[in-house]
């Protein structure tokens, strides 16, 4: 077979190759996440004022700058999902955090939490979670204040939108709630509903623990992952500044994301073993 004929066959195969179908592409997901972030962002701006704007602008510039650099190096189209990570990161910060600390932490999260793995969808941790964990661990300082009720309501509405759209698993949310309640009762206390319904915790469940890339992807794994994150929120909260604190939510989401691939692998292995036993 001549090289010309081989090349023609390759072109024919590629032109008829199956491709992903469905309503969601990368840019549509980004637009939906930005729409979900609109209400929490509006509430935060109303409560904190224009002092947030420099941090938001810096975060967006840094996120898009790193994306543009890696897109150029990999010769890929430039995406805009970095804006989502930038806004999530900024909304979880204390207004008193210096801009240079914000820039350093977000750069760490974008580069080492996402881009070194190949970009969005190829990473296994949320870049916002990595950035926040780096900031809270490297620059302890004053703890970020817990967001108020209005922010919690806005985050809840955002979560409802994402669940309806299929980008947030209700199993993860239910698992976190069960984990919170179960570990609180096992430790001899009653659930602190004020802390449980804090804006920081609700926002963290929706946008940090519920990140569709970082969370477990199998249905049983989502329950286990949610239970783990909820339990860790209580444990880390007792060891720190409370179950609804930013510290507890961020580090619970970080540890949960680290274990999520292992949880999915164990679920898949159990399913394979069960099928073999059924047909053996």
CSV table of C-alpha atoms in Angstrom, one decimal:
chain,number,residue,atom,x,y,z
A,1,UNK,CA,0.0,0.0,0.0
A,2,UNK,CA,1.4,3.4,-1.0
A,3,UNK,CA,2.0,6.2,1.5
A,4,UNK,CA,-0.6,8.3,-0.4
A,5,UNK,CA,-3.2,5.7,0.1
A,6,UNK,CA,-2.4,5.2,3.8
A,7,UNK,CA,-2.7,9.0,4.3
A,8,UNK,CA,-6.0,9.0,2.5
A,9,UNK,CA,-7.3,6.2,4.7
A,10,UNK,CA,-6.2,8.0,7.8
A,11,UNK,CA,-8.0,11.2,6.8
A,12,UNK,CA,-11.1,9.2,6.0
A,13,UNK,CA,-11.0,7.5,9.4
A,14,UNK,CA,-10.5,10.7,11.3
A,15,UNK,CA,-13.3,12.5,9.4
A,16,UNK,CA,-15.8,9.8,10.4
A,17,UNK,CA,-14.4,9.2,13.9
A,18,UNK,CA,-17.0,9.5,16.7
A,19,UNK,CA,-16.9,12.6,18.8
A,20,UNK,CA,-18.3,13.6,22.1
A,21,UNK,CA,-22.0,14.5,22.0
A,22,UNK,CA,-24.0,16.3,24.6
A,23,UNK,CA,-25.1,19.8,25.7
A,24,UNK,CA,-21.9,20.7,27.6
A,25,UNK,CA,-18.6,21.9,26.2
A,26,UNK,CA,-15.8,23.5,28.0
A,27,UNK,CA,-16.9,27.0,27.4
A,28,UNK,CA,-20.5,26.3,28.2
A,29,UNK,CA,-19.5,24.8,31.5
A,30,UNK,CA,-17.5,28.0,32.3
A,31,UNK,CA,-20.4,30.2,31.4
A,32,UNK,CA,-22.8,28.2,33.6
A,33,UNK,CA,-20.3,28.3,36.6
A,34,UNK,CA,-19.9,32.0,36.1
A,35,UNK,CA,-23.7,32.4,36.1
A,36,UNK,CA,-23.9,30.4,39.3
A,37,UNK,CA,-21.2,32.6,40.9
A,38,UNK,CA,-23.1,35.8,40.0
A,39,UNK,CA,-25.3,35.8,43.1
A,40,UNK,CA,-22.6,35.0,45.7
A,41,UNK,CA,-20.4,37.6,44.0
A,42,UNK,CA,-23.1,40.3,44.1
A,43,UNK,CA,-23.8,39.6,47.8
A,44,UNK,CA,-20.1,39.7,48.7
A,45,UNK,CA,-19.7,43.0,46.9
A,46,UNK,CA,-22.7,44.4,48.7
A,47,UNK,CA,-21.4,43.3,52.1
A,48,UNK,CA,-17.7,44.1,51.6
A,49,UNK,CA,-17.9,47.0,49.2
A,50,UNK,CA,-15.5,48.0,46.4
A,51,UNK,CA,-12.5,46.9,48.5
A,52,UNK,CA,-12.9,43.5,46.8
A,53,UNK,CA,-12.4,44.8,43.3
A,54,UNK,CA,-8.6,45.1,43.2
A,55,UNK,CA,-8.3,41.5,44.5
A,56,UNK,CA,-10.8,40.3,41.9
A,57,UNK,CA,-9.1,42.1,39.1
A,58,UNK,CA,-5.7,40.7,40.2
A,59,UNK,CA,-7.0,37.2,40.5
A,60,UNK,CA,-8.6,37.3,37.0
A,61,UNK,CA,-5.4,38.7,35.4
A,62,UNK,CA,-3.2,36.1,37.0
A,63,UNK,CA,-5.5,33.2,36.2
A,64,UNK,CA,-5.9,34.2,32.5
A,65,UNK,CA,-2.2,35.0,32.3
A,66,UNK,CA,-1.1,31.5,33.3
A,67,UNK,CA,-3.7,30.0,31.1
A,68,UNK,CA,-2.5,32.0,28.1
A,69,UNK,CA,1.1,31.0,28.8
A,70,UNK,CA,0.4,27.3,29.0
A,71,UNK,CA,-2.0,27.4,26.0
A,72,UNK,CA,0.7,29.0,24.0
A,73,UNK,CA,3.3,26.4,25.1
A,74,UNK,CA,0.9,23.6,24.3
A,75,UNK,CA,-0.4,25.2,21.1
A,76,UNK,CA,-4.0,25.0,22.3
A,77,UNK,CA,-6.9,27.4,22.2
A,78,UNK,CA,-7.2,29.7,25.2
A,79,UNK,CA,-9.9,28.9,27.6
A,80,UNK,CA,-11.5,31.1,30.2
A,81,UNK,CA,-12.2,28.6,33.0
A,82,UNK,CA,-9.5,30.3,35.0
A,83,UNK,CA,-11.9,33.1,35.8
A,84,UNK,CA,-14.0,30.6,37.7
A,85,UNK,CA,-11.1,29.6,39.9
A,86,UNK,CA,-10.1,33.2,40.4
A,87,UNK,CA,-13.6,34.2,41.6
A,88,UNK,CA,-14.0,31.2,43.9
A,89,UNK,CA,-10.6,31.9,45.4
A,90,UNK,CA,-11.4,35.6,46.0
A,91,UNK,CA,-14.8,35.0,47.5
A,92,UNK,CA,-13.2,32.8,50.2
A,93,UNK,CA,-10.6,35.3,51.2
A,94,UNK,CA,-10.4,37.7,54.1
A,95,UNK,CA,-10.6,41.3,52.8
A,96,UNK,CA,-7.4,42.1,54.7
A,97,UNK,CA,-5.3,39.6,52.8
A,98,UNK,CA,-2.4,41.5,51.0
A,99,UNK,CA,-2.6,41.4,47.2
A,100,UNK,CA,0.9,40.0,46.9
A,101,UNK,CA,-0.1,37.0,49.0
A,102,UNK,CA,-3.2,36.5,46.9
A,103,UNK,CA,-1.2,36.6,43.7
A,104,UNK,CA,1.4,34.2,45.0
A,105,UNK,CA,-1.2,31.7,46.3
A,106,UNK,CA,-3.4,31.8,43.2
A,107,UNK,CA,-0.3,31.3,41.0
A,108,UNK,CA,0.6,28.3,43.0
A,109,UNK,CA,-2.9,26.9,42.7
A,110,UNK,CA,-3.3,27.5,39.0
A,111,UNK,CA,0.1,26.2,38.0
A,112,UNK,CA,0.7,23.3,40.4
A,113,UNK,CA,-3.0,22.4,41.0
A,114,UNK,CA,-4.1,22.4,37.4
A,115,UNK,CA,-1.7,23.4,34.6
A,116,UNK,CA,1.1,20.9,35.3
A,117,UNK,CA,-1.4,18.1,34.8
A,118,UNK,CA,-2.5,19.4,31.4
A,119,UNK,CA,-5.2,21.9,32.2
A,120,UNK,CA,-8.8,21.8,33.3
A,121,UNK,CA,-10.3,18.3,33.2
A,122,UNK,CA,-6.9,16.6,33.5
A,123,UNK,CA,-6.1,17.7,37.1
A,124,UNK,CA,-7.4,15.9,40.1
A,125,UNK,CA,-7.6,18.8,42.6
A,126,UNK,CA,-9.4,22.1,42.4
A,127,UNK,CA,-7.0,24.9,41.7
A,128,UNK,CA,-9.0,27.2,44.0
A,129,UNK,CA,-8.7,24.6,46.8
A,130,UNK,CA,-4.9,24.3,46.3
A,131,UNK,CA,-4.5,28.1,46.2
A,132,UNK,CA,-6.6,28.6,49.4
A,133,UNK,CA,-4.8,25.8,51.2
A,134,UNK,CA,-1.4,27.3,50.2
A,135,UNK,CA,-2.5,30.7,51.4
A,136,UNK,CA,-3.9,29.5,54.8
A,137,UNK,CA,-0.9,27.3,55.5
A,138,UNK,CA,1.8,29.7,54.4
A,139,UNK,CA,0.3,32.9,55.8
A,140,UNK,CA,-1.8,31.9,58.8
A,141,UNK,CA,-2.4,35.4,60.1
A,142,UNK,CA,-6.0,36.3,60.8
A,143,UNK,CA,-8.6,33.7,59.9
A,144,UNK,CA,-11.0,34.7,57.2
A,145,UNK,CA,-14.4,35.6,58.7
A,146,UNK,CA,-17.4,33.3,58.2
A,147,UNK,CA,-19.7,34.7,55.6
A,148,UNK,CA,-23.2,35.7,56.6
A,149,UNK,CA,-26.7,34.4,55.9
A,150,UNK,CA,-27.3,36.3,52.7
A,151,UNK,CA,-24.1,34.8,51.2
A,152,UNK,CA,-25.2,31.3,52.3
A,153,UNK,CA,-28.6,31.8,50.6
A,154,UNK,CA,-26.8,33.0,47.4
A,155,UNK,CA,-24.5,30.0,47.5
A,156,UNK,CA,-27.4,27.6,48.1
A,157,UNK,CA,-29.2,29.1,45.0
A,158,UNK,CA,-26.0,28.6,43.0
A,159,UNK,CA,-25.8,25.0,44.2
A,160,UNK,CA,-29.4,24.4,43.2
A,161,UNK,CA,-28.7,25.7,39.7
A,162,UNK,CA,-25.6,23.5,39.3
A,163,UNK,CA,-27.5,20.4,40.6
A,164,UNK,CA,-30.3,21.1,38.1
A,165,UNK,CA,-27.7,21.5,35.3
A,166,UNK,CA,-25.9,18.3,36.3
A,167,UNK,CA,-22.6,19.9,37.2
A,168,UNK,CA,-23.0,19.4,41.0
A,169,UNK,CA,-23.8,15.9,42.3
A,170,UNK,CA,-26.6,15.8,44.8
A,171,UNK,CA,-24.9,12.7,46.2
A,172,UNK,CA,-21.9,14.7,47.1
A,173,UNK,CA,-24.0,17.3,48.8
A,174,UNK,CA,-26.1,14.7,50.7
A,175,UNK,CA,-23.0,12.8,51.7
A,176,UNK,CA,-21.4,16.0,53.1
A,177,UNK,CA,-24.5,16.7,55.1
A,178,UNK,CA,-24.7,13.2,56.5
A,179,UNK,CA,-21.0,13.2,57.3
A,180,UNK,CA,-21.4,16.5,59.2
A,181,UNK,CA,-24.4,15.3,61.2
A,182,UNK,CA,-23.0,11.8,61.9
A,183,UNK,CA,-19.6,12.8,63.2
A,184,UNK,CA,-21.1,15.6,65.3
A,185,UNK,CA,-23.4,13.1,67.0
A,186,UNK,CA,-20.7,10.5,67.4
A,187,UNK,CA,-18.5,13.1,69.2
A,188,UNK,CA,-21.3,13.6,71.7
A,189,UNK,CA,-22.6,16.9,70.5
A,190,UNK,CA,-25.6,18.3,68.7
A,191,UNK,CA,-25.2,19.8,65.2
A,192,UNK,CA,-24.4,23.5,65.3
A,193,UNK,CA,-26.9,24.6,62.7
A,194,UNK,CA,-25.5,28.2,62.8
A,195,UNK,CA,-22.1,27.0,61.8
A,196,UNK,CA,-23.5,24.3,59.4
A,197,UNK,CA,-25.5,27.0,57.5
A,198,UNK,CA,-22.7,29.5,57.4
A,199,UNK,CA,-22.0,31.1,54.0
A,200,UNK,CA,-18.4,29.8,54.0
A,201,UNK,CA,-19.5,26.2,54.5
A,202,UNK,CA,-22.4,26.3,52.0
A,203,UNK,CA,-20.2,28.0,49.4
A,204,UNK,CA,-17.3,25.5,50.1
A,205,UNK,CA,-19.6,22.5,49.6
A,206,UNK,CA,-20.9,23.8,46.3
A,207,UNK,CA,-17.7,25.2,44.7
A,208,UNK,CA,-14.8,23.4,46.5
A,209,UNK,CA,-16.0,20.0,47.6
A,210,UNK,CA,-18.5,19.8,44.7
A,211,UNK,CA,-16.0,20.6,42.0
A,212,UNK,CA,-16.9,18.0,39.3
A,213,UNK,CA,-13.3,17.4,38.4
A,214,UNK,CA,-11.9,17.1,41.9
A,215,UNK,CA,-14.8,15.1,43.4
A,216,UNK,CA,-15.4,11.3,43.0
A,217,UNK,CA,-17.0,10.4,39.7
A,218,UNK,CA,-18.7,7.1,40.5
A,219,UNK,CA,-22.1,7.2,42.2
A,220,UNK,CA,-21.1,5.1,45.3
A,221,UNK,CA,-17.8,7.0,45.3
A,222,UNK,CA,-19.6,10.3,45.5
A,223,UNK,CA,-21.4,9.1,48.7
A,224,UNK,CA,-18.2,8.0,50.3
A,225,UNK,CA,-16.4,11.2,49.2
A,226,UNK,CA,-19.2,13.4,50.6
A,227,UNK,CA,-19.2,11.5,53.9
A,228,UNK,CA,-15.4,11.9,54.1
A,229,UNK,CA,-15.5,15.6,53.4
A,230,UNK,CA,-18.3,16.2,55.9
A,231,UNK,CA,-16.5,14.2,58.6
A,232,UNK,CA,-13.3,16.1,58.0
A,233,UNK,CA,-15.1,19.4,58.2
A,234,UNK,CA,-16.2,18.5,61.8
A,235,UNK,CA,-12.8,17.0,62.8
A,236,UNK,CA,-10.8,19.9,61.4
A,237,UNK,CA,-13.2,22.4,62.8
A,238,UNK,CA,-12.9,21.0,66.3
A,239,UNK,CA,-9.1,21.2,65.9
A,240,UNK,CA,-9.2,24.8,64.6
A,241,UNK,CA,-11.6,27.6,64.4
A,242,UNK,CA,-15.0,25.9,64.0
A,243,UNK,CA,-16.8,23.5,61.7
A,244,UNK,CA,-18.1,26.3,59.4
A,245,UNK,CA,-14.7,28.0,59.2
A,246,UNK,CA,-12.9,28.6,55.9
A,247,UNK,CA,-9.9,26.6,57.2
A,248,UNK,CA,-12.0,23.5,57.9
A,249,UNK,CA,-13.8,23.6,54.6
A,250,UNK,CA,-10.7,24.2,52.5
A,251,UNK,CA,-8.6,21.5,54.1
A,252,UNK,CA,-11.5,19.0,54.1
A,253,UNK,CA,-12.0,19.6,50.4
A,254,UNK,CA,-8.2,19.2,49.8
A,255,UNK,CA,-8.0,15.9,51.7
A,256,UNK,CA,-11.2,14.7,50.1
A,257,UNK,CA,-9.9,15.5,46.6
A,258,UNK,CA,-6.6,13.7,47.3
A,259,UNK,CA,-8.6,10.5,48.2
A,260,UNK,CA,-11.2,10.8,45.5
A,261,UNK,CA,-9.2,8.9,42.8
A,262,UNK,CA,-8.5,6.1,45.3
A,263,UNK,CA,-12.2,5.9,46.2
A,264,UNK,CA,-13.3,5.6,42.6
A,265,UNK,CA,-10.6,3.0,41.9
A,266,UNK,CA,-11.8,0.9,44.9
A,267,UNK,CA,-15.5,1.2,43.7
A,268,UNK,CA,-14.5,0.2,40.1
A,269,UNK,CA,-12.5,-2.8,41.5
A,270,UNK,CA,-15.4,-3.9,43.6
A,271,UNK,CA,-17.8,-3.7,40.7
A,272,UNK,CA,-15.4,-5.8,38.5
A,273,UNK,CA,-15.0,-8.4,41.3
A,274,UNK,CA,-18.8,-8.6,41.7
A,275,UNK,CA,-19.4,-9.1,38.0
A,276,UNK,CA,-16.8,-11.8,37.8
A,277,UNK,CA,-18.3,-13.6,40.7
A,278,UNK,CA,-21.7,-13.3,39.2
A,279,UNK,CA,-20.6,-14.7,35.8
A,280,UNK,CA,-18.1,-17.1,37.2
